[in-house]
């Protein structure tokens, strides 16, 4: 670890994204997703399972007021609270109780976070007012002691923090912290931030190393990275200490989750349990990414934050081990992670089935969290390569082109008939869905996309790193020993369709500073521009330019974006003898609508040239690919189930064909149909 | 339907199997399986879940005696009987109640059937005495009214036949009929036959078209074919009528299973239910093989029996439709059926996943039942081809070479690691198992193998059909208009390793008769021997020789047994671009022990010649195959998960290799390891 190279995301208020590709996504989030999401939080989406999120906050506020009037025990333990989901009796009126999933509060938290990021790019008075009034409602739900969670808060505050394994209180808290910080950073308003600080302080009285405090940690992680961020903004040591506590307690024996659930069988001597929650062992002893994939990468992100903030080498090493395990053995070509729907979890090395994949959108988002945090400690392009891969593929695939429907699961192969008829594939949807009752992915996509610039650029006092390329206007505040000044930077890029990037730099006054440009791994031959050779160095996949920036100037970079045939490691049995096609950061797939229903009948040859065509599909300009290939002739329905193939007949099985490919993220936007990323190889 | 061509299995007492291949299997059944099975029925197998089968019969006999002494209500309804499985409290002594699965009585029935067949080939006084005493015990369990089922009989006779859908009473009855008939035919002893006739007569008072009788039919079929056989042996019309009743009632609306289970939601108007039990529609309206695969083919077998016995053209047509659906769209290359473990069931056309296959041994056995019954009506070699395929592959694979462990599930591809770690494949075992508590397959294999000659040869008055080739001495009783005499026939064959067959015929006196020899579908060029051309005709895949047999003579047939590359119908997505290798009736597979762990890395080319090697493996002489092939070079563990493949690097991915193959039925006999039938194609 080299502290000199530590960095942090550029503040979103210092970036304006102007990029063609990302601006479209940002506007979709602003115009479609955020309003839709607000309707969802308020149960106004027809046909969708109700969220009850804002209704719960309002009710919790009312109950709070009644408590103050009628006594603290008002409404307590009237209803059982220890259940994952509670829906009202359709025959009855709503009762004074929590409805929805355990973790429903987090829907608001993710929404306010997306709103905050969006406001940095598109100031919007009406939206800000709406957000302020929503915050008012939420803060009303806070108890006297600082506790702020409607699930227990409405009916059963005495049982707060008694089921850390399942009840998602620290998860909701973590999201609320992230939302509050984003809103504070976007607007300077402190109301929600003050509320979460009060809540955090209360949590600090419940959990800790002192004898009278609980030694628990959350069943679903996020609080670790949220507390680190809270510390970074507030500089209050107690938040860093609390984050440290939650990370270090995890996996200690006897298991806290066993102590918390005496009604269940505890772990036997030597038995490892709670893999699902990454709580089977202390974090430094965890060598394999395991369990629920979203939870896993959220934990690892928190570990990375903590490693950087405390300069903990052994924690960094643990993160690196887990990073390598994921990216070398457990990641789909699209940046998807989590090979099985059973527990939405990691499985074993090289187990990457395409048609039964889980590859949850949220898990890829979590992987990007993890990647940026690793970059913040260690600017190695390997992290940014994965970040770029997940963003352009396994994350964007999660949202329809119109921003109105979403994939939770992102398979690399879909056979519509099998998804409908094979129970083993029922989790794989062949069309994006409206908002779910359990709505993790859509608001997570919204907050990821609307803060994408924070992943593109990180900085420290004198260096600006370009991890992703996107059109943007940035202000880089440079702090040297003798002055603080700014560089105004304009980035022009046609990513992901072209690798040319133009960077215009205008210093307010001459100042020495460094710009670091990632050289993408997909770019095999990057020519360092002649005029930069004198000042350029390359370290860990970044081109560093250090100099005194004196006057306005332009840097032209060109990352040749070639179409590539890719194969998987031979350990990945599902992909043996198969090829995929990728161009720059974009993974391609074949869809039924452009080809035919039997996509497994196509065989491609890596000696064939792939042709590029810029097309406009559903209002989006994108690059389609075409390649000449072989296709097995389809048998008639009634032909024999098994037939002899002789040397002579072999060649006759195949016919010449052309395969057309679209970006993976785009799939499933043109009606129902089969899809595959991996293709047979000839 | 042409009644002239109707036939029936040759009586086992008229055949002595002398075949090298099958005799080994028969002896295994006699020496290993039957004694092991008897121990299992008596709960003497260490480490296996107890059967309680003979214990239940003994207890039922005691309870019967007590009832006679103490009154008919003795012991009634003391214990709940409506549950799938009941095991004793390990802390307590056994109580006076039924233990085990609903259908545990059938274990005895299958055992006695296997014993009976074995006695026809190997007279064995001690075994016959043991069987007689077992029969004594079983018959003691019969109630006054003829009812004979220990599950309800011990505790709850009043509730007999109140849960046809689940409780397997008619299933156990059907097996008991088949066992009784086999024992009668082998020994001439009638005790068990009389008991099942009494039971059948009682069932005739419970079920029928009369208003006061139940209109039910079994949830698990077999009674249909059992009653047909009982009719054929006893010639009592009421048994044929009862079989007809059970077949014709099936699937009528409202569903009997709904009426029987008022506690559950009945089918809505227009809703189809009970696919699992093939009870969703009347049998003639069933066009797709559906539901639990064993139940399905047992039903279809009964339908075929009934079609033949009643010369019902529409029922034959229904059977033919279902036969075609299975063999053209839903059958594995090995003769396995049932693509999913969920319901152990058929799925949709061309859905034949190799690694998650169910392909239960019992289902393939049921398919052979069905095939022979179709042959008995319609001597078309297509049925016998499937019979041969299932016998040499998907059925024999069910039993270890030592007869001591068994596969229930017969996948075409096994990855040991995935079977252990992937919950979706937990039903796929990579090593054969000891007897299960729910022990359908092992005793079913035993009765199939020990009666294999009954599938090889069927006959009518003047014609003998050779459906399978195996060394045997047969007596063909020929009944012409003017005389009854015999042909003594000796068959010599080295099937499945060589296609040469020598048939020696010695007539007791000159008589006109027909011999019909199946020309296997795998034999593309069968040369009709010159000397036979004058009298030979070929119909539906059989070579018919009709003549007056005057003196001892020899017929030499040669079915050239070439090694073949096979591909699946292009509708089978799992097998697209893959090849399998078959020689004669034997499907081959590659095992890790002969090759390497990464079997999916091998790519074979149908232009390459396959080399044959006769080897001795674990005491068995068999033909192994070897073929030169390409193999993808295995990456090191830490190599990149995804790599570019260029036209140049492409050729370097592959290395020359040799692939060794063993017969599929032999797999898994040499320790734990991966296996695959389908291989990549180059």
Coordinates of C-alpha atoms in Angstrom, one line a residue, chain A residues 28-538:
Chain A
X28 CA -33.6 7.9 -18.2
X29 CA -32.9 7.7 -14.5
X30 CA -34.0 11.2 -14.0
X31 CA -37.1 11.2 -16.2
X32 CA -38.3 7.7 -15.8
X33 CA -36.8 5.7 -13.0
X34 CA -36.8 8.3 -10.2
X35 CA -40.5 9.3 -10.7
X36 CA -41.5 5.7 -11.3
X37 CA -39.6 4.7 -8.2
X38 CA -41.3 7.4 -6.2
X39 CA -44.7 6.1 -7.4
X40 CA -43.6 2.6 -6.3
X41 CA -42.6 3.8 -2.9
X42 CA -46.0 5.2 -2.6
X43 CA -47.8 2.2 -3.9
X44 CA -49.1 3.8 -7.0
X45 CA -47.9 1.3 -9.6
X46 CA -50.7 -0.7 -11.0
X47 CA -50.2 -4.4 -11.0
X48 CA -47.0 -4.3 -8.9
X49 CA -46.8 -5.7 -5.5
X50 CA -47.1 -2.8 -3.0
X51 CA -44.0 -1.5 -1.3
X52 CA -45.6 0.2 1.7
X53 CA -42.3 2.0 2.1
X54 CA -43.5 5.6 2.5
X55 CA -46.7 4.5 4.1
X56 CA -44.6 2.8 6.8
X57 CA -42.6 5.9 7.4
X58 CA -45.8 8.0 7.7
X59 CA -47.4 5.5 10.1
X60 CA -44.2 5.3 12.1
X61 CA -44.3 9.1 12.5
X62 CA -47.9 9.0 13.6
X63 CA -47.2 6.2 16.1
X64 CA -44.3 8.3 17.4
X65 CA -46.5 11.2 18.0
X66 CA -49.1 9.0 19.7
X67 CA -46.3 7.5 21.8
X68 CA -45.3 11.0 23.0
X69 CA -49.0 11.7 23.8
X70 CA -50.0 8.3 25.2
X71 CA -46.8 6.8 26.6
X72 CA -43.9 5.0 25.2
X73 CA -45.5 1.6 25.2
X74 CA -48.2 2.7 22.8
X75 CA -48.6 0.0 20.0
X76 CA -45.8 -2.2 21.3
X77 CA -45.8 -5.9 20.3
X78 CA -49.3 -5.9 19.1
X79 CA -48.2 -7.7 15.9
X80 CA -45.5 -10.3 15.4
X81 CA -42.5 -8.6 13.9
X82 CA -40.2 -11.5 13.2
X83 CA -41.3 -12.3 9.7
X84 CA -39.7 -11.6 6.3
X85 CA -42.7 -10.1 4.7
X86 CA -46.2 -9.0 5.9
X87 CA -49.0 -8.2 3.6
X88 CA -52.4 -6.8 4.6
X89 CA -55.5 -8.9 4.6
X90 CA -57.1 -7.7 1.3
X91 CA -60.5 -8.0 3.0
X92 CA -59.6 -5.6 5.8
X93 CA -58.5 -2.0 6.0
X94 CA -54.8 -1.3 6.7
X95 CA -53.9 -1.8 10.3
X96 CA -51.4 0.2 12.4
X97 CA -48.6 -2.1 11.6
X98 CA -45.6 -2.5 9.3
X99 CA -46.3 -4.0 5.9
X100 CA -44.0 -5.3 3.2
X101 CA -40.5 -6.8 3.5
X102 CA -38.2 -6.6 6.4
X103 CA -35.9 -4.3 4.4
X104 CA -38.5 -2.0 2.9
X105 CA -37.1 1.2 4.5
X106 CA -34.1 0.8 2.2
X107 CA -36.2 1.6 -0.8
X108 CA -36.5 5.2 0.3
X109 CA -32.8 5.3 1.1
X110 CA -31.8 4.2 -2.4
X111 CA -34.3 6.6 -3.9
X112 CA -33.0 9.6 -2.0
X113 CA -29.5 8.6 -3.0
X114 CA -30.4 8.5 -6.7
X115 CA -32.2 11.8 -6.4
X116 CA -29.2 13.4 -4.8
X117 CA -26.8 12.2 -7.5
X118 CA -29.3 13.3 -10.1
X119 CA -29.6 16.8 -8.6
X120 CA -25.8 17.3 -9.0
X121 CA -26.2 16.8 -12.7
X122 CA -29.7 18.3 -13.2
X123 CA -30.7 20.8 -10.6
X124 CA -34.5 20.4 -10.2
X125 CA -36.3 22.5 -7.7
X126 CA -39.5 20.5 -7.7
X127 CA -37.6 17.3 -7.2
X128 CA -35.6 18.7 -4.4
X129 CA -38.7 19.9 -2.7
X130 CA -40.3 16.5 -3.0
X131 CA -37.1 15.0 -1.6
X132 CA -37.2 17.5 1.3
X133 CA -40.7 16.6 2.2
X134 CA -40.0 12.9 2.0
X135 CA -37.0 13.4 4.3
X136 CA -39.4 15.2 6.7
X137 CA -41.6 12.2 6.8
X138 CA -38.7 9.8 7.3
X139 CA -37.2 11.8 10.1
X140 CA -40.6 11.9 11.9
X141 CA -40.2 8.2 12.2
X142 CA -37.1 8.4 14.3
X143 CA -37.6 7.4 18.0
X144 CA -36.4 9.4 20.9
X145 CA -33.3 7.3 21.3
X146 CA -32.3 7.8 17.7
X147 CA -33.5 4.4 16.4
X148 CA -35.0 4.8 12.9
X149 CA -36.5 1.7 11.3
X150 CA -40.1 1.2 10.7
X151 CA -40.2 -2.5 10.8
X152 CA -39.6 -2.7 14.6
X153 CA -40.2 1.0 15.1
X154 CA -44.0 0.9 14.5
X155 CA -44.9 -2.0 16.7
X156 CA -42.0 -3.5 18.6
X157 CA -39.0 -1.1 19.4
X158 CA -38.1 -3.3 22.3
X159 CA -37.0 -6.0 20.0
X160 CA -34.8 -3.8 17.9
X161 CA -31.5 -5.5 17.0
X162 CA -32.6 -9.0 18.2
X163 CA -32.4 -10.6 14.8
X164 CA -29.4 -9.2 13.1
X165 CA -29.1 -12.3 10.9
X166 CA -32.4 -11.8 9.1
X167 CA -34.1 -8.5 10.0
X168 CA -32.0 -6.2 7.9
X169 CA -32.0 -3.3 10.4
X170 CA -28.3 -2.5 10.0
X171 CA -28.7 -3.0 6.2
X172 CA -31.5 -0.3 6.1
X173 CA -29.4 1.9 8.3
X174 CA -26.4 1.6 6.0
X175 CA -28.5 2.5 3.0
X176 CA -30.0 5.5 4.9
X177 CA -26.5 6.7 5.7
X178 CA -25.5 6.5 2.1
X179 CA -28.6 8.3 1.0
X180 CA -28.2 11.0 3.7
X181 CA -24.5 11.6 2.7
X182 CA -25.4 11.8 -1.0
X183 CA -28.2 14.3 -0.2
X184 CA -25.9 16.3 2.0
X185 CA -23.2 16.4 -0.6
X186 CA -25.6 17.4 -3.4
X187 CA -27.6 20.0 -1.5
X188 CA -25.7 20.9 1.6
X189 CA -28.8 20.1 3.6
X190 CA -28.2 18.3 6.9
X191 CA -31.6 17.2 8.2
X192 CA -31.3 13.6 7.1
X193 CA -27.6 13.5 7.8
X194 CA -28.3 14.7 11.4
X195 CA -30.9 12.0 11.8
X196 CA -28.6 9.3 10.6
X197 CA -25.8 10.5 12.8
X198 CA -28.2 10.4 15.8
X199 CA -29.1 6.8 14.7
X200 CA -25.4 5.9 14.3
X201 CA -24.7 7.2 17.8
X202 CA -27.5 5.1 19.2
X203 CA -26.1 2.1 17.4
X204 CA -22.8 2.9 19.0
X205 CA -24.5 2.5 22.4
X206 CA -25.9 -0.9 21.4
X207 CA -22.9 -2.5 19.7
X208 CA -19.3 -2.5 20.8
X209 CA -16.5 -4.3 22.6
X210 CA -17.7 -3.1 26.0
X211 CA -19.1 -5.9 28.1
X212 CA -22.7 -4.6 28.2
X213 CA -22.9 -4.2 24.4
X214 CA -23.9 -6.6 21.8
X215 CA -21.2 -8.3 19.8
X216 CA -23.3 -8.7 16.7
X217 CA -22.9 -7.8 13.0
X218 CA -25.4 -7.6 10.2
X219 CA -26.7 -10.6 8.2
X220 CA -26.7 -8.4 5.1
X221 CA -23.7 -6.2 4.9
X222 CA -23.5 -2.5 3.8
X223 CA -23.2 -0.8 7.2
X224 CA -19.4 -1.2 7.0
X225 CA -18.9 0.9 3.9
X226 CA -21.6 3.3 5.0
X227 CA -20.0 4.0 8.3
X228 CA -16.6 4.5 6.6
X229 CA -18.2 7.1 4.3
X230 CA -19.9 8.7 7.3
X231 CA -16.5 8.9 9.0
X232 CA -14.9 10.5 5.9
X233 CA -17.5 13.2 5.7
X234 CA -17.9 13.9 9.4
X235 CA -14.4 13.0 10.5
X236 CA -15.9 11.5 13.7
X237 CA -13.7 8.7 14.8
X238 CA -16.5 6.8 16.5
X239 CA -18.0 5.9 13.1
X240 CA -14.7 4.4 11.9
X241 CA -14.5 2.5 15.2
X242 CA -18.0 1.1 14.7
X243 CA -17.2 0.1 11.1
X244 CA -14.1 -1.6 12.4
X245 CA -16.1 -3.4 15.1
X246 CA -18.6 -4.8 12.6
X247 CA -15.9 -6.0 10.3
X248 CA -13.7 -7.6 13.0
X249 CA -16.5 -9.3 14.9
X250 CA -17.8 -11.1 11.8
X251 CA -17.2 -14.9 11.9
X252 CA -15.8 -15.1 15.4
X253 CA -16.7 -18.3 17.4
X254 CA -19.2 -19.0 18.9
X255 CA -21.2 -17.5 16.1
X256 CA -23.2 -14.5 17.1
X257 CA -26.1 -15.7 14.8
X258 CA -26.2 -18.9 16.8
X259 CA -26.3 -17.0 20.1
X260 CA -29.1 -14.8 18.7
X261 CA -31.1 -17.9 17.6
X262 CA -31.1 -20.3 20.5
X263 CA -34.2 -21.9 19.0
X264 CA -32.0 -23.3 16.2
X265 CA -29.2 -25.9 16.3
X266 CA -25.9 -24.1 16.9
X267 CA -22.8 -25.0 15.0
X268 CA -21.1 -28.2 16.1
X269 CA -17.5 -28.2 17.2
X270 CA -15.5 -27.5 14.1
X271 CA -18.5 -27.0 11.9
X272 CA -18.5 -23.9 9.6
X273 CA -21.8 -22.2 9.3
X274 CA -23.2 -18.9 7.9
X275 CA -21.3 -19.0 4.6
X276 CA -24.4 -17.4 3.2
X277 CA -23.7 -14.3 5.3
X278 CA -19.9 -14.5 4.9
X279 CA -19.9 -15.1 8.7
X280 CA -18.3 -18.5 8.7
X281 CA -14.9 -17.2 9.6
X282 CA -13.1 -14.0 10.5
X283 CA -12.7 -11.9 7.4
X284 CA -9.0 -12.3 7.1
X285 CA -9.4 -16.1 7.0
X286 CA -11.9 -15.9 4.2
X287 CA -10.1 -17.0 1.0
X288 CA -13.1 -17.8 -1.2
X289 CA -15.9 -15.5 -2.2
X290 CA -18.9 -17.3 -0.8
X291 CA -22.6 -17.1 -0.1
X292 CA -25.1 -14.5 -1.2
X293 CA -23.2 -12.6 -3.8
X294 CA -24.5 -9.1 -3.1
X295 CA -23.8 -9.4 0.6
X296 CA -20.3 -10.7 -0.2
X297 CA -19.2 -7.8 -2.4
X298 CA -20.8 -5.3 0.0
X299 CA -18.7 -6.7 2.8
X300 CA -15.6 -6.8 0.7
X301 CA -16.2 -3.1 -0.2
X302 CA -16.5 -2.2 3.4
X303 CA -13.3 -4.2 4.2
X304 CA -11.5 -2.2 1.4
X305 CA -12.7 1.1 2.8
X306 CA -11.5 0.1 6.2
X307 CA -8.2 -1.1 4.9
X308 CA -7.5 2.2 3.2
X309 CA -8.7 4.3 6.1
X310 CA -6.7 2.4 8.7
X311 CA -3.9 1.4 6.3
X312 CA -4.4 -2.2 7.3
X313 CA -2.1 -4.3 5.1
X314 CA -3.6 -7.6 6.2
X315 CA -7.1 -6.4 5.5
X316 CA -5.9 -5.2 2.0
X317 CA -4.4 -8.6 1.4
X318 CA -7.7 -10.3 2.4
X319 CA -9.5 -8.0 -0.1
X320 CA -7.0 -8.8 -2.8
X321 CA -7.4 -12.6 -2.2
X322 CA -11.2 -12.3 -2.5
X323 CA -10.9 -10.0 -5.5
X324 CA -8.7 -12.5 -7.3
X325 CA -11.0 -15.4 -6.4
X326 CA -14.0 -13.6 -7.9
X327 CA -12.4 -12.2 -11.0
X328 CA -10.2 -15.2 -11.8
X329 CA -12.7 -17.9 -11.0
X330 CA -16.3 -16.8 -10.4
X331 CA -17.2 -14.0 -12.7
X332 CA -19.2 -14.2 -15.9
X333 CA -17.9 -12.6 -19.0
X334 CA -20.4 -9.8 -18.5
X335 CA -19.2 -8.9 -15.0
X336 CA -22.1 -10.9 -13.5
X337 CA -21.4 -12.8 -10.3
X338 CA -23.4 -15.4 -8.4
X339 CA -23.8 -18.7 -10.3
X340 CA -26.8 -20.1 -8.6
X341 CA -30.3 -18.8 -7.6
X342 CA -30.1 -21.0 -4.5
X343 CA -29.2 -18.4 -2.0
X344 CA -28.4 -16.0 -4.9
X345 CA -24.9 -17.1 -4.3
X346 CA -21.4 -17.9 -5.3
X347 CA -20.7 -21.5 -5.9
X348 CA -17.4 -23.2 -6.6
X349 CA -14.4 -22.1 -8.9
X350 CA -15.2 -22.1 -12.6
X351 CA -18.8 -23.0 -12.1
X352 CA -20.4 -20.5 -14.5
X353 CA -23.5 -22.0 -16.1
X354 CA -24.9 -19.7 -18.6
X355 CA -28.6 -20.7 -18.7
X356 CA -29.2 -21.0 -15.0
X357 CA -26.9 -18.1 -14.0
X358 CA -28.1 -15.8 -11.3
X359 CA -25.7 -12.9 -11.9
X360 CA -28.0 -10.4 -10.1
X361 CA -27.8 -6.8 -11.3
X362 CA -27.2 -5.7 -7.7
X363 CA -24.3 -8.1 -7.3
X364 CA -22.5 -6.6 -10.3
X365 CA -23.2 -3.2 -8.8
X366 CA -21.6 -4.4 -5.6
X367 CA -18.6 -5.6 -7.6
X368 CA -18.2 -2.1 -9.0
X369 CA -18.3 -0.7 -5.4
X370 CA -15.6 -3.2 -4.5
X371 CA -13.5 -2.4 -7.6
X372 CA -13.6 1.4 -7.0
X373 CA -12.5 0.9 -3.4
X374 CA -9.6 -1.3 -4.5
X375 CA -8.7 1.4 -7.0
X376 CA -8.8 4.0 -4.3
X377 CA -6.0 2.1 -2.5
X378 CA -4.2 0.7 -5.4
X379 CA -4.5 2.3 -8.8
X380 CA -4.2 -0.9 -10.9
X381 CA -6.2 -1.0 -14.1
X382 CA -7.3 -4.6 -13.4
X383 CA -9.9 -3.2 -11.0
X384 CA -11.1 -0.6 -13.5
X385 CA -11.3 -3.1 -16.3
X386 CA -13.8 -5.1 -14.2
X387 CA -15.7 -2.0 -13.3
X388 CA -16.0 -1.0 -16.9
X389 CA -17.0 -4.5 -17.9
X390 CA -19.7 -4.8 -15.3
X391 CA -21.1 -1.3 -16.0
X392 CA -21.4 -1.7 -19.8
X393 CA -22.7 -5.2 -19.6
X394 CA -24.1 -7.0 -16.5
X395 CA -25.4 -3.8 -14.9
X396 CA -26.9 -2.0 -17.9
X397 CA -28.6 -5.2 -19.0
X398 CA -30.6 -4.8 -15.8
X399 CA -32.7 -1.9 -17.2
X400 CA -34.8 -1.8 -20.3
X401 CA -34.2 0.9 -22.9
X402 CA -37.3 2.7 -21.7
X403 CA -36.2 2.6 -18.0
X404 CA -39.5 1.0 -17.1
X405 CA -38.7 -2.7 -16.6
X406 CA -35.8 -4.5 -15.0
X407 CA -33.8 -7.7 -14.9
X408 CA -32.7 -9.0 -11.5
X409 CA -31.1 -12.0 -13.0
X410 CA -28.8 -11.6 -16.0
X411 CA -28.3 -15.0 -17.7
X412 CA -25.8 -15.4 -20.6
X413 CA -28.1 -17.7 -22.4
X414 CA -31.9 -17.8 -22.5
X415 CA -34.1 -20.4 -24.0
X416 CA -37.6 -19.0 -23.7
X417 CA -39.3 -22.3 -23.8
X418 CA -37.1 -23.7 -21.1
X419 CA -37.6 -20.7 -18.9
X420 CA -41.3 -21.2 -19.1
X421 CA -41.4 -25.0 -18.8
X422 CA -38.3 -26.0 -16.8
X423 CA -38.8 -25.3 -13.1
X424 CA -35.0 -25.2 -12.7
X425 CA -34.9 -22.1 -14.8
X426 CA -38.0 -20.3 -13.5
X427 CA -35.8 -17.7 -11.9
X428 CA -34.5 -16.8 -15.3
X429 CA -36.8 -14.2 -16.9
X430 CA -36.8 -13.8 -20.6
X431 CA -38.3 -10.4 -20.4
X432 CA -37.6 -7.5 -18.0
X433 CA -40.2 -7.2 -15.2
X434 CA -42.0 -4.3 -13.7
X435 CA -41.0 -3.3 -10.1
X436 CA -40.9 -6.2 -7.7
X437 CA -42.2 -6.1 -4.1
X438 CA -38.7 -7.0 -3.1
X439 CA -37.2 -4.2 -5.1
X440 CA -33.5 -4.2 -4.7
X441 CA -32.2 -4.0 -8.3
X442 CA -34.1 -1.1 -9.9
X443 CA -33.2 1.6 -7.3
X444 CA -29.7 0.2 -7.1
X445 CA -29.3 0.7 -10.9
X446 CA -30.6 4.2 -10.5
X447 CA -28.1 5.2 -7.9
X448 CA -25.3 3.5 -9.8
X449 CA -26.0 5.2 -13.1
X450 CA -26.7 8.6 -11.6
X451 CA -23.3 8.5 -9.8
X452 CA -21.4 6.9 -12.7
X453 CA -18.9 9.8 -12.8
X454 CA -17.8 9.0 -9.3
X455 CA -16.5 5.7 -10.7
X456 CA -14.9 7.3 -13.7
X457 CA -12.7 9.7 -11.9
X458 CA -10.9 9.5 -8.6
X459 CA -8.4 12.1 -7.3
X460 CA -6.0 13.0 -4.6
X461 CA -4.4 16.4 -4.0
X462 CA -2.3 16.5 -7.2
X463 CA -3.5 13.5 -9.3
X464 CA -6.6 12.8 -11.3
X465 CA -7.2 9.3 -12.4
X466 CA -9.3 8.5 -15.5
X467 CA -10.7 5.0 -14.9
X468 CA -13.6 5.2 -17.3
X469 CA -13.9 7.3 -20.4
X470 CA -16.9 9.4 -20.8
X471 CA -17.6 12.9 -22.0
X472 CA -17.5 15.3 -19.1
X473 CA -16.6 18.7 -17.8
X474 CA -14.5 18.4 -14.6
X475 CA -13.0 20.8 -12.2
X476 CA -9.9 19.3 -10.6
X477 CA -8.9 21.2 -7.5
X478 CA -5.1 20.8 -7.2
X479 CA -3.6 21.4 -3.8
X480 CA 0.2 21.6 -3.8
X481 CA 2.4 22.7 -0.9
X482 CA 2.2 26.3 -2.0
X483 CA -1.2 26.8 -3.6
X484 CA -4.7 25.6 -4.3
X485 CA -5.9 26.1 -7.8
X486 CA -8.0 24.4 -10.4
X487 CA -7.7 22.6 -13.7
X488 CA -10.7 22.8 -15.9
X489 CA -10.9 19.6 -17.9
X490 CA -13.1 18.7 -20.8
X491 CA -13.3 15.1 -21.9
X492 CA -14.8 14.1 -25.2
X493 CA -15.4 10.5 -26.0
X494 CA -17.6 8.2 -28.0
X495 CA -17.1 5.3 -25.7
X496 CA -18.1 2.5 -25.8
X497 CA -18.3 2.7 -29.6
X498 CA -14.9 4.3 -30.4
X499 CA -11.6 4.3 -28.4
X500 CA -10.6 7.9 -29.3
X501 CA -10.6 10.3 -26.3
X502 CA -9.9 14.0 -26.4
X503 CA -9.0 15.7 -23.2
X504 CA -8.8 19.5 -23.0
X505 CA -7.0 21.0 -20.0
X506 CA -7.3 24.6 -19.0
X507 CA -5.4 25.6 -15.8
X508 CA -6.5 28.6 -13.9
X509 CA -2.9 29.2 -13.2
X510 CA 0.2 27.1 -13.9
X511 CA 0.4 24.2 -11.5
X512 CA 2.2 20.8 -11.4
X513 CA -0.3 18.0 -11.4
X514 CA -0.6 14.4 -12.7
X515 CA -3.2 12.9 -14.9
X516 CA -3.5 9.2 -15.0
X517 CA -5.2 7.5 -17.9
X518 CA -6.3 3.9 -17.7
X519 CA -5.1 1.8 -20.7
X520 CA -8.0 -0.7 -21.0
X521 CA -7.0 -4.4 -21.0
X522 CA -9.0 -5.0 -24.2
X523 CA -6.6 -2.5 -25.9
X524 CA -3.6 -4.7 -26.8
X525 CA -1.5 -2.1 -28.6
X526 CA -1.9 1.4 -27.2
X527 CA 0.4 3.8 -28.9
X528 CA 1.7 6.5 -26.5
X529 CA 1.3 9.7 -28.5
X530 CA 4.6 11.0 -29.7
X531 CA 4.3 14.4 -28.1
X532 CA 3.7 12.8 -24.7
X533 CA 6.5 10.3 -24.6
X534 CA 8.8 12.6 -22.8
X535 CA 6.6 13.0 -19.8
X536 CA 4.7 9.6 -19.9
X537 CA 5.2 6.7 -17.6
X538 CA 3.1 3.6 -17.4

